Amino acid sequence: MSPQVGRIARLLRLDPSDIRGLEGIPDADLRAFHDQISKTLFADAQQRFARIAGLSRTIPGPLAGVLAERFLPPVMAARTAEMLEPAKARDLIGRVSIPYLAEIALALDPVRSRPVVQQLPAEPIGQVAKELFGRKEYATMAEFVGTVTVEALFAALHAASPHDLLAVVPLLEWNDNLDTVIAELPAAQVTQIATSLDAGELADLALALDPSRMGPIVAAVPVETVAGIAAALFERGEYAGMARFVGVVTPDMLKGALAVASAADLLAVVPLLEWTPAIDAVVDDLPDGVLDDLFAEVASGADWEAAKVAFERLSSTAQERLFARFDRLSAANQKRIRAAAVGGELGAAAADLMATAPA
Amino acid sequence: MKSDAELVKVLGAQPPASISALPPETLARLAEQIGAAKKQQRADMEKSVQEAIAGVPFAVRGIVRKALLG
C-alpha cells in the first residue's frame, strides 16, 4: 500500500484498511488528492487557525505551549503551525512534548510547512525523528527530506538505528543535503550499520543506495560478510546491482564475492563489470574447478554472444587457463566449444587458443 | 450525472483524473468518508474551542475567546 494512502487515512481518521480502491493510483495523484481533502476539511477553519497562530504573539510562550498541547489536537495544531511566525515556532517547539510534536509532524504538509520547519533548531527535530523512527513512520519521515535543513537531517538520521535506515533509505528522494549527510555519517554509526545488519539486509541496502553513497558503509563491512551479501544478490539475480559496486570494494572483497558465484552467475555478471586490473587479478586467481564449471556452462548454455563478451573481458592469462582445461570438458561440450570457437563465435582469441587446446 | 459528482461536491474541487476514473462505488465511499470526516472535524473543532475557552486561565480567557470565536 502506498504511504500516501496512510496519510489520507490519517487525515480522515480512519484505519488505512478502510481506504479501499486506491491501489494503482500514482503517488503524485494520491498526494494531490490528500491535499484536496486537507483543504476541504479545514477550509472553514482557516481564519480561526490564523487567529490561533496570532495568539502566540500575545500569550507568553510557556503558557502558549501548555494550552496548545492541552486544547489543540495535533491535526489542527499542524494547520496552525504552518501559519506561525518562524521565530514563534522556534520558541514553541521547546515548550511542548516530543510525542505531541511527533503527532503534529505526521499531520504537517511538507511543502506548506517548509518556511517554518526550516527555522526550527536541529536538536528537537532529531528527538521527533527518534520518536517517529520508534513508531516506524518511515514513509511520512521520508517526505520531509526536502523540507528540513541539512543540520536537521543530520540530527534525524543520527537518531536512526541501522534497521531504521534500511527501512527509510529506499523511500528517500535524494537531494544534495541527503548526499552530504550520508557521506558524513559518523564513523561509529557507519560501523554499527555494517556490523548490525545481516548479509541479506546489507544486500537490500546496497540495492537502495548508489555505490558512491554506500562506499563508506561497504568499507566497514567485514570481508566475510561480503560473501554473504554477494550470495544474496546472486540468488536474486541482481547482477547489475552488484556490478555497480566493483569500484568501491577491495580486491579481497571482490575475491570473496566471486568465490560464491556459480558459473552461470559469473557468465551473467562478468560482461557488466567495469574491468580493472584488480578484477583481472581476482579472476586470474579463480580455482581450476570454477574455470571448469564456467567452461561447461558456456558450452551447455550455447549463448555464444554472451560467452564471447565474457570471454573477451578475461585477461590472456585467464583465457589461456580456460582453454588449457579444454580436455576436462565432456565430449559433447568439447564438440560444441570447438565448433563455436573455430566458427569465430567466441571471438578471435578463442579461435587462436582452440588451435592449441589439448585434445 | 457523472460518477464523481458527489466526490467533486464534497471536495470542492475536481480530483485527479486517475481518481475520477475509479468505479462509482469506490467514488461514493470516498465521498462519504470525506463528508463524515468533515462533520467530525467541525464537531471536534467546536469541542476544542469550548474546552479551551473554559479551561484557559481567567487572565487570558478574553483574548483566547476572541481568537477562537472571532
GROMACS .gro file of C-alpha atoms in nm:
model
  429
    1MET     CA    1   0.000   0.000   0.000
    2SER     CA    2   0.127   0.346  -0.086
    3PRO     CA    3   0.230   0.560   0.213
    4GLN     CA    4   0.005   0.825   0.065
    5VAL     CA    5  -0.297   0.608   0.141
    6GLY     CA    6  -0.180   0.602   0.504
    7ARG     CA    7  -0.164   0.983   0.502
    8ILE     CA    8  -0.515   1.006   0.358
    9ALA     CA    9  -0.640   0.762   0.621
   10ARG     CA   10  -0.476   0.967   0.898
   11LEU     CA   11  -0.642   1.281   0.766
   12LEU     CA   12  -0.981   1.110   0.762
   13ARG     CA   13  -0.908   0.945   1.098
   14LEU     CA   14  -0.963   0.603   0.951
   15ASP     CA   15  -0.762   0.286   0.951
   16PRO     CA   16  -0.565   0.255   0.622
   17SER     CA   17  -0.754  -0.068   0.552
   18ASP     CA   18  -1.075   0.136   0.539
   19ILE     CA   19  -0.943   0.327   0.237
   20ARG     CA   20  -1.010   0.077  -0.037
   21GLY     CA   21  -0.986   0.100  -0.413
   22LEU     CA   22  -0.689   0.337  -0.441
   23GLU     CA   23  -0.439   0.065  -0.532
   24GLY     CA   24  -0.260   0.152  -0.854
   25ILE     CA   25  -0.326   0.527  -0.831
   26PRO     CA   26   0.006   0.712  -0.889
   27ASP     CA   27   0.162   0.859  -0.574
   28ALA     CA   28   0.158   1.210  -0.721
   29ASP     CA   29  -0.221   1.186  -0.769
   30LEU     CA   30  -0.269   1.047  -0.418
   31ARG     CA   31  -0.063   1.336  -0.280
   32ALA     CA   32  -0.276   1.587  -0.473
   33PHE     CA   33  -0.593   1.412  -0.352
   34HIS     CA   34  -0.463   1.425   0.007
   35ASP     CA   35  -0.408   1.799  -0.025
   36GLN     CA   36  -0.757   1.848  -0.169
   37ILE     CA   37  -0.908   1.659   0.124
   38SER     CA   38  -0.698   1.860   0.368
   39LYS     CA   39  -0.816   2.184   0.208
   40THR     CA   40  -1.180   2.091   0.221
   41LEU     CA   41  -1.160   1.961   0.579
   42PHE     CA   42  -1.005   2.278   0.710
   43ALA     CA   43  -1.145   2.534   0.466
   44ASP     CA   44  -1.396   2.671   0.717
   45ALA     CA   45  -1.136   2.697   0.989
   46GLN     CA   46  -0.853   2.876   0.806
   47GLN     CA   47  -0.932   3.212   0.962
   48ARG     CA   48  -0.956   3.054   1.302
   49PHE     CA   49  -0.617   2.883   1.260
   50ALA     CA   50  -0.468   3.215   1.157
   51ARG     CA   51  -0.611   3.379   1.471
   52ILE     CA   52  -0.480   3.096   1.690
   53ALA     CA   53  -0.137   3.140   1.530
   54GLY     CA   54  -0.171   3.512   1.605
   55LEU     CA   55  -0.243   3.430   1.971
   56SER     CA   56   0.114   3.316   2.007
   57ARG     CA   57   0.217   3.680   1.975
   58THR     CA   58   0.013   3.785   2.275
   59ILE     CA   59   0.023   3.487   2.510
   60PRO     CA   60   0.354   3.417   2.689
   61GLY     CA   61   0.545   3.124   2.533
   62PRO     CA   62   0.529   2.886   2.831
   63LEU     CA   63   0.151   2.928   2.858
   64ALA     CA   64   0.101   2.902   2.483
   65GLY     CA   65   0.283   2.567   2.483
   66VAL     CA   66   0.072   2.428   2.767
   67LEU     CA   67  -0.253   2.550   2.611
   68ALA     CA   68  -0.165   2.414   2.266
   69GLU     CA   69  -0.087   2.068   2.394
   70ARG     CA   70  -0.394   2.061   2.615
   71PHE     CA   71  -0.655   2.203   2.379
   72LEU     CA   72  -0.530   2.185   2.024
   73PRO     CA   73  -0.549   1.839   1.863
   74PRO     CA   74  -0.233   1.765   1.660
   75VAL     CA   75  -0.405   1.780   1.320
   76MET     CA   76  -0.531   2.130   1.399
   77ALA     CA   77  -0.201   2.224   1.559
   78ALA     CA   78  -0.032   2.127   1.233
   79ARG     CA   79  -0.254   2.364   1.033
   80THR     CA   80  -0.184   2.638   1.288
   81ALA     CA   81   0.191   2.566   1.291
   82GLU     CA   82   0.203   2.623   0.915
   83MET     CA   83   0.088   2.980   0.984
   84LEU     CA   84   0.319   3.059   1.274
   85GLU     CA   85   0.591   3.316   1.251
   86PRO     CA   86   0.914   3.113   1.233
   87ALA     CA   87   1.056   3.282   1.544
   88LYS     CA   88   0.745   3.184   1.741
   89ALA     CA   89   0.761   2.830   1.612
   90ARG     CA   90   1.125   2.813   1.724
   91ASP     CA   91   1.020   2.923   2.071
   92LEU     CA   92   0.716   2.694   2.096
   93ILE     CA   93   0.893   2.379   1.980
   94GLY     CA   94   1.077   2.362   2.310
   95ARG     CA   95   0.761   2.409   2.513
   96VAL     CA   96   0.560   2.105   2.405
   97SER     CA   97   0.627   1.734   2.447
   98ILE     CA   98   0.808   1.527   2.186
   99PRO     CA   99   0.513   1.284   2.138
  100TYR     CA  100   0.283   1.583   2.070
  101LEU     CA  101   0.537   1.727   1.825
  102ALA     CA  102   0.561   1.389   1.656
  103GLU     CA  103   0.182   1.384   1.608
  104ILE     CA  104   0.198   1.735   1.462
  105ALA     CA  105   0.483   1.631   1.231
  106LEU     CA  106   0.271   1.345   1.099
  107ALA     CA  107  -0.004   1.590   1.010
  108LEU     CA  108   0.217   1.863   0.863
  109ASP     CA  109   0.227   1.931   0.494
  110PRO     CA  110   0.595   1.901   0.387
  111VAL     CA  111   0.565   2.186   0.134
  112ARG     CA  112   0.343   2.434   0.319
  113SER     CA  113   0.534   2.390   0.644
  114ARG     CA  114   0.880   2.432   0.487
  115PRO     CA  115   0.931   2.802   0.574
  116VAL     CA  116   0.854   2.729   0.940
  117VAL     CA  117   1.032   2.393   0.965
  118GLN     CA  118   1.349   2.538   0.809
  119GLN     CA  119   1.377   2.778   1.100
  120LEU     CA  120   1.347   2.512   1.370
  121PRO     CA  121   1.653   2.403   1.567
  122ALA     CA  122   1.802   2.064   1.475
  123GLU     CA  123   1.801   1.909   1.822
  124PRO     CA  124   1.425   1.879   1.879
  125ILE     CA  125   1.385   1.764   1.518
  126GLY     CA  126   1.628   1.484   1.598
  127GLN     CA  127   1.418   1.394   1.904
  128VAL     CA  128   1.099   1.394   1.697
  129ALA     CA  129   1.274   1.177   1.437
  130LYS     CA  130   1.370   0.931   1.712
  131GLU     CA  131   1.006   0.917   1.823
  132LEU     CA  132   0.886   0.864   1.465
  133PHE     CA  133   1.152   0.601   1.392
  134GLY     CA  134   1.027   0.426   1.705
  135ARG     CA  135   0.678   0.425   1.555
  136LYS     CA  136   0.815   0.310   1.216
  137GLU     CA  137   0.663   0.612   1.042
  138TYR     CA  138   0.921   0.582   0.766
  139ALA     CA  139   0.709   0.696   0.473
  140THR     CA  140   0.598   1.018   0.640
  141MET     CA  141   0.953   1.093   0.752
  142ALA     CA  142   1.089   1.037   0.404
  143GLU     CA  143   0.860   1.311   0.274
  144PHE     CA  144   1.038   1.568   0.490
  145VAL     CA  145   1.384   1.518   0.341
  146GLY     CA  146   1.332   1.821   0.117
  147THR     CA  147   1.169   2.022   0.396
  148VAL     CA  148   1.433   2.024   0.669
  149THR     CA  149   1.778   2.182   0.679
  150VAL     CA  150   2.094   1.977   0.642
  151GLU     CA  151   2.160   2.018   1.017
  152ALA     CA  152   1.815   1.882   1.099
  153LEU     CA  153   1.866   1.596   0.856
  154PHE     CA  154   2.192   1.512   1.035
  155ALA     CA  155   2.009   1.510   1.367
  156ALA     CA  156   1.726   1.298   1.227
  157LEU     CA  157   1.946   1.033   1.064
  158HIS     CA  158   2.172   1.026   1.366
  159ALA     CA  159   1.867   0.906   1.559
  160ALA     CA  160   1.814   0.618   1.316
  161SER     CA  161   1.912   0.263   1.403
  162PRO     CA  162   2.065   0.055   1.122
  163HIS     CA  163   1.728  -0.112   1.070
  164ASP     CA  164   1.555   0.227   1.059
  165LEU     CA  165   1.798   0.335   0.786
  166LEU     CA  166   1.737   0.014   0.598
  167ALA     CA  167   1.362   0.085   0.605
  168VAL     CA  168   1.374   0.455   0.523
  169VAL     CA  169   1.651   0.472   0.261
  170PRO     CA  170   1.453   0.311  -0.022
  171LEU     CA  171   1.178   0.570   0.033
  172LEU     CA  172   1.402   0.874   0.015
  173GLU     CA  173   1.407   1.120  -0.270
  174TRP     CA  174   1.777   1.210  -0.294
  175ASN     CA  175   1.898   1.565  -0.279
  176ASP     CA  176   2.229   1.738  -0.204
  177ASN     CA  177   2.153   1.762   0.169
  178LEU     CA  178   2.098   1.390   0.192
  179ASP     CA  179   2.417   1.320  -0.001
  180THR     CA  180   2.607   1.536   0.244
  181VAL     CA  181   2.455   1.369   0.547
  182ILE     CA  182   2.508   1.012   0.424
  183ALA     CA  183   2.866   1.093   0.319
  184GLU     CA  184   2.939   1.234   0.662
  185LEU     CA  185   2.767   0.979   0.884
  186PRO     CA  186   2.976   0.939   1.198
  187ALA     CA  187   3.223   0.650   1.177
  188ALA     CA  188   3.062   0.481   1.478
  189GLN     CA  189   2.722   0.482   1.309
  190VAL     CA  190   2.870   0.350   0.983
  191THR     CA  191   3.040   0.067   1.171
  192GLN     CA  192   2.714  -0.007   1.352
  193ILE     CA  193   2.527  -0.029   1.020
  194ALA     CA  194   2.794  -0.252   0.867
  195THR     CA  195   2.804  -0.489   1.161
  196SER     CA  196   2.441  -0.490   1.284
  197LEU     CA  197   2.268  -0.569   0.956
  198ASP     CA  198   2.290  -0.924   0.828
  199ALA     CA  199   2.412  -1.002   0.478
  200GLY     CA  200   2.060  -1.008   0.329
  201GLU     CA  201   1.978  -0.672   0.485
  202LEU     CA  202   2.303  -0.521   0.363
  203ALA     CA  203   2.216  -0.655   0.018
  204ASP     CA  204   1.884  -0.467   0.041
  205LEU     CA  205   2.068  -0.150   0.142
  206ALA     CA  206   2.317  -0.196  -0.141
  207LEU     CA  207   2.034  -0.209  -0.392
  208ALA     CA  208   1.873   0.104  -0.247
  209LEU     CA  209   2.188   0.315  -0.232
  210ASP     CA  210   2.412   0.445  -0.503
  211PRO     CA  211   2.760   0.283  -0.465
  212SER     CA  212   2.924   0.622  -0.413
  213ARG     CA  213   2.686   0.678  -0.118
  214MET     CA  214   2.727   0.322   0.008
  215GLY     CA  215   3.108   0.337  -0.020
  216PRO     CA  216   3.187   0.422   0.344
  217ILE     CA  217   2.946   0.155   0.466
  218VAL     CA  218   3.095  -0.103   0.226
  219ALA     CA  219   3.441  -0.021   0.355
  220ALA     CA  220   3.325  -0.103   0.709
  221VAL     CA  221   3.165  -0.437   0.617
  222PRO     CA  222   3.372  -0.738   0.729
  223VAL     CA  223   3.517  -0.924   0.428
  224GLU     CA  224   3.345  -1.246   0.530
  225THR     CA  225   3.006  -1.070   0.526
  226VAL     CA  226   3.069  -0.952   0.169
  227ALA     CA  227   3.043  -1.314   0.052
  228GLY     CA  228   2.701  -1.335   0.219
  229ILE     CA  229   2.587  -1.013   0.054
  230ALA     CA  230   2.711  -1.136  -0.283
  231ALA     CA  231   2.535  -1.471  -0.233
  232ALA     CA  232   2.209  -1.289  -0.157
  233LEU     CA  233   2.243  -1.069  -0.465
  234PHE     CA  234   2.340  -1.361  -0.692
  235GLU     CA  235   2.042  -1.558  -0.562
  236ARG     CA  236   1.812  -1.269  -0.658
  237GLY     CA  237   1.978  -1.231  -0.998
  238GLU     CA  238   2.077  -0.873  -0.912
  239TYR     CA  239   2.380  -0.878  -1.142
  240ALA     CA  240   2.361  -0.514  -1.250
  241GLY     CA  241   2.315  -0.409  -0.886
  242MET     CA  242   2.630  -0.598  -0.794
  243ALA     CA  243   2.837  -0.478  -1.085
  244ARG     CA  244   2.792  -0.116  -0.971
  245PHE     CA  245   2.993  -0.191  -0.659
  246VAL     CA  246   3.313  -0.307  -0.824
  247GLY     CA  247   3.464   0.040  -0.792
  248VAL     CA  248   3.410   0.063  -0.417
  249VAL     CA  249   3.513  -0.283  -0.296
  250THR     CA  250   3.861  -0.400  -0.211
  251PRO     CA  251   4.027  -0.687  -0.406
  252ASP     CA  252   3.971  -0.913  -0.103
  253MET     CA  253   3.600  -0.829  -0.102
  254LEU     CA  254   3.581  -0.891  -0.477
  255LYS     CA  255   3.750  -1.225  -0.428
  256GLY     CA  256   3.504  -1.312  -0.153
  257ALA     CA  257   3.210  -1.210  -0.371
  258LEU     CA  258   3.322  -1.402  -0.681
  259ALA     CA  259   3.402  -1.708  -0.470
  260VAL     CA  260   3.031  -1.761  -0.408
  261ALA     CA  261   2.929  -1.711  -0.771
  262SER     CA  262   2.809  -2.009  -0.971
  263ALA     CA  263   2.936  -2.044  -1.325
  264ALA     CA  264   2.604  -1.905  -1.452
  265ASP     CA  265   2.640  -1.609  -1.214
  266LEU     CA  266   2.992  -1.541  -1.342
  267LEU     CA  267   2.879  -1.551  -1.702
  268ALA     CA  268   2.598  -1.307  -1.623
  269VAL     CA  269   2.799  -1.062  -1.416
  270VAL     CA  270   3.134  -1.052  -1.598
  271PRO     CA  271   3.006  -0.858  -1.902
  272LEU     CA  272   2.855  -0.598  -1.667
  273LEU     CA  273   3.174  -0.526  -1.474
  274GLU     CA  274   3.379  -0.218  -1.538
  275TRP     CA  275   3.703  -0.402  -1.590
  276THR     CA  276   4.011  -0.313  -1.385
  277PRO     CA  277   4.348  -0.477  -1.319
  278ALA     CA  278   4.212  -0.568  -0.974
  279ILE     CA  279   3.936  -0.774  -1.135
  280ASP     CA  280   4.190  -0.937  -1.365
  281ALA     CA  281   4.394  -1.037  -1.063
  282VAL     CA  282   4.092  -1.188  -0.887
  283VAL     CA  283   3.968  -1.370  -1.197
  284ASP     CA  284   4.318  -1.495  -1.280
  285ASP     CA  285   4.321  -1.643  -0.932
  286LEU     CA  286   3.990  -1.834  -0.965
  287PRO     CA  287   4.030  -2.202  -0.871
  288ASP     CA  288   4.056  -2.456  -1.152
  289GLY     CA  289   3.723  -2.609  -1.053
  290VAL     CA  290   3.546  -2.276  -1.107
  291LEU     CA  291   3.704  -2.244  -1.453
  292ASP     CA  292   3.590  -2.597  -1.541
  293ASP     CA  293   3.235  -2.515  -1.434
  294LEU     CA  294   3.247  -2.188  -1.625
  295PHE     CA  295   3.364  -2.359  -1.942
  296ALA     CA  296   3.095  -2.625  -1.908
  297GLU     CA  297   2.833  -2.354  -1.853
  298VAL     CA  298   2.945  -2.175  -2.170
  299ALA     CA  299   2.926  -2.498  -2.367
  300SER     CA  300   2.590  -2.614  -2.240
  301GLY     CA  301   2.434  -2.266  -2.244
  302ALA     CA  302   2.536  -2.215  -2.607
  303ASP     CA  303   2.470  -1.841  -2.575
  304TRP     CA  304   2.777  -1.762  -2.780
  305GLU     CA  305   2.722  -1.389  -2.798
  306ALA     CA  306   2.713  -1.354  -2.418
  307ALA     CA  307   3.000  -1.601  -2.382
  308LYS     CA  308   3.208  -1.404  -2.633
  309VAL     CA  309   3.153  -1.079  -2.438
  310ALA     CA  310   3.251  -1.250  -2.112
  311PHE     CA  311   3.549  -1.431  -2.265
  312GLU     CA  312   3.692  -1.118  -2.423
  313ARG     CA  313   3.677  -0.944  -2.086
  314LEU     CA  314   3.917  -1.201  -1.939
  315SER     CA  315   4.291  -1.143  -1.929
  316SER     CA  316   4.504  -1.351  -2.168
  317THR     CA  317   4.618  -1.547  -1.860
  318ALA     CA  318   4.261  -1.643  -1.771
  319GLN     CA  319   4.175  -1.715  -2.135
  320GLU     CA  320   4.477  -1.946  -2.167
  321ARG     CA  321   4.397  -2.120  -1.838
  322LEU     CA  322   4.043  -2.181  -1.960
  323PHE     CA  323   4.147  -2.340  -2.290
  324ALA     CA  324   4.428  -2.533  -2.122
  325ARG     CA  325   4.150  -2.719  -1.942
  326PHE     CA  326   3.954  -2.791  -2.259
  327ASP     CA  327   4.012  -3.166  -2.222
  328ARG     CA  328   3.824  -3.162  -1.887
  329LEU     CA  329   3.502  -3.088  -2.074
  330SER     CA  330   3.266  -3.371  -2.164
  331ALA     CA  331   3.296  -3.495  -2.521
  332ALA     CA  332   2.967  -3.328  -2.613
  333ASN     CA  333   3.075  -2.995  -2.464
  334GLN     CA  334   3.417  -3.016  -2.633
  335LYS     CA  335   3.238  -3.058  -2.963
  336ARG     CA  336   3.019  -2.755  -2.902
  337ILE     CA  337   3.304  -2.530  -2.789
  338ARG     CA  338   3.527  -2.638  -3.075
  339ALA     CA  339   3.255  -2.565  -3.331
  340ALA     CA  340   3.183  -2.225  -3.178
  341ALA     CA  341   3.550  -2.128  -3.141
  342VAL     CA  342   3.654  -2.241  -3.489
  343GLY     CA  343   3.348  -2.071  -3.632
  344GLY     CA  344   3.461  -1.744  -3.469
  345GLU     CA  345   3.155  -1.721  -3.245
  346LEU     CA  346   3.371  -1.682  -2.934
  347GLY     CA  347   3.599  -1.421  -3.090
  348ALA     CA  348   3.945  -1.419  -3.243
  349ALA     CA  349   4.136  -1.501  -2.923
  350ALA     CA  350   3.922  -1.811  -2.862
  351ALA     CA  351   3.975  -1.925  -3.221
  352ASP     CA  352   4.354  -1.897  -3.179
  353LEU     CA  353   4.351  -2.074  -2.842
  354MET     CA  354   4.135  -2.354  -2.980
  355ALA     CA  355   4.422  -2.447  -3.207
  356THR     CA  356   4.649  -2.503  -2.908
  357ALA     CA  357   4.394  -2.665  -2.677
  358PRO     CA  358   4.463  -3.020  -2.554
  359ALA     CA  359   4.251  -3.267  -2.746
  360MET     CA  360  -2.475   1.264  -1.357
  361LYS     CA  361  -2.102   1.196  -1.365
  362SER     CA  362  -1.997   0.924  -1.123
  363ASP     CA  363  -1.751   1.154  -0.947
  364ALA     CA  364  -2.010   1.431  -0.892
  365GLU     CA  365  -2.056   1.355  -0.521
  366LEU     CA  366  -1.681   1.346  -0.466
  367VAL     CA  367  -1.633   1.676  -0.653
  368LYS     CA  368  -1.908   1.828  -0.440
  369VAL     CA  369  -1.765   1.720  -0.105
  370LEU     CA  370  -1.409   1.801  -0.214
  371GLY     CA  371  -1.495   2.137  -0.366
  372ALA     CA  372  -1.256   2.057  -0.649
  373GLN     CA  373  -1.204   1.816  -0.936
  374PRO     CA  374  -0.992   1.523  -0.811
  375PRO     CA  375  -0.704   1.391  -1.024
  376ALA     CA  376  -0.824   1.208  -1.336
  377SER     CA  377  -0.700   0.871  -1.208
  378ILE     CA  378  -0.924   0.908  -0.902
  379SER     CA  379  -1.226   1.024  -1.104
  380ALA     CA  380  -1.188   0.713  -1.318
  381LEU     CA  381  -1.238   0.478  -1.021
  382PRO     CA  382  -1.554   0.263  -1.006
  383PRO     CA  383  -1.868   0.451  -0.891
  384GLU     CA  384  -1.891   0.253  -0.566
  385THR     CA  385  -1.532   0.349  -0.472
  386LEU     CA  386  -1.602   0.716  -0.551
  387ALA     CA  387  -1.922   0.707  -0.347
  388ARG     CA  388  -1.742   0.552  -0.050
  389LEU     CA  389  -1.463   0.811  -0.066
  390ALA     CA  390  -1.717   1.095  -0.085
  391GLU     CA  391  -1.898   0.950   0.215
  392GLN     CA  392  -1.576   0.909   0.415
  393ILE     CA  393  -1.465   1.265   0.341
  394GLY     CA  394  -1.810   1.403   0.426
  395ALA     CA  395  -1.807   1.216   0.757
  396ALA     CA  396  -1.456   1.341   0.835
  397LYS     CA  397  -1.568   1.699   0.765
  398LYS     CA  398  -1.857   1.666   1.010
  399GLN     CA  399  -1.632   1.506   1.269
  400GLN     CA  400  -1.369   1.775   1.215
  401ARG     CA  401  -1.622   2.053   1.273
  402ALA     CA  402  -1.753   1.884   1.586
  403ASP     CA  403  -1.404   1.830   1.722
  404MET     CA  404  -1.311   2.187   1.648
  405GLU     CA  405  -1.614   2.320   1.835
  406LYS     CA  406  -1.543   2.090   2.128
  407SER     CA  407  -1.178   2.201   2.139
  408VAL     CA  408  -1.283   2.565   2.122
  409GLN     CA  409  -1.531   2.531   2.408
  410GLU     CA  410  -1.285   2.333   2.620
  411ALA     CA  411  -1.010   2.584   2.553
  412ILE     CA  412  -1.228   2.881   2.647
  413ALA     CA  413  -1.346   2.712   2.965
  414GLY     CA  414  -1.005   2.576   3.056
  415VAL     CA  415  -0.762   2.861   3.000
  416PRO     CA  416  -0.665   3.082   3.294
  417PHE     CA  417  -0.904   3.367   3.351
  418ALA     CA  418  -0.639   3.627   3.273
  419VAL     CA  419  -0.613   3.521   2.909
  420ARG     CA  420  -0.968   3.394   2.859
  421GLY     CA  421  -1.077   3.709   2.681
  422ILE     CA  422  -0.812   3.705   2.414
  423VAL     CA  423  -0.843   3.330   2.367
  424ARG     CA  424  -1.221   3.365   2.325
  425LYS     CA  425  -1.172   3.643   2.074
  426ALA     CA  426  -0.917   3.438   1.877
  427LEU     CA  427  -1.130   3.128   1.874
  428LEU     CA  428  -1.470   3.279   1.815
  429GLY     CA  429  -1.370   3.582   1.610
   0.00000   0.00000   0.00000
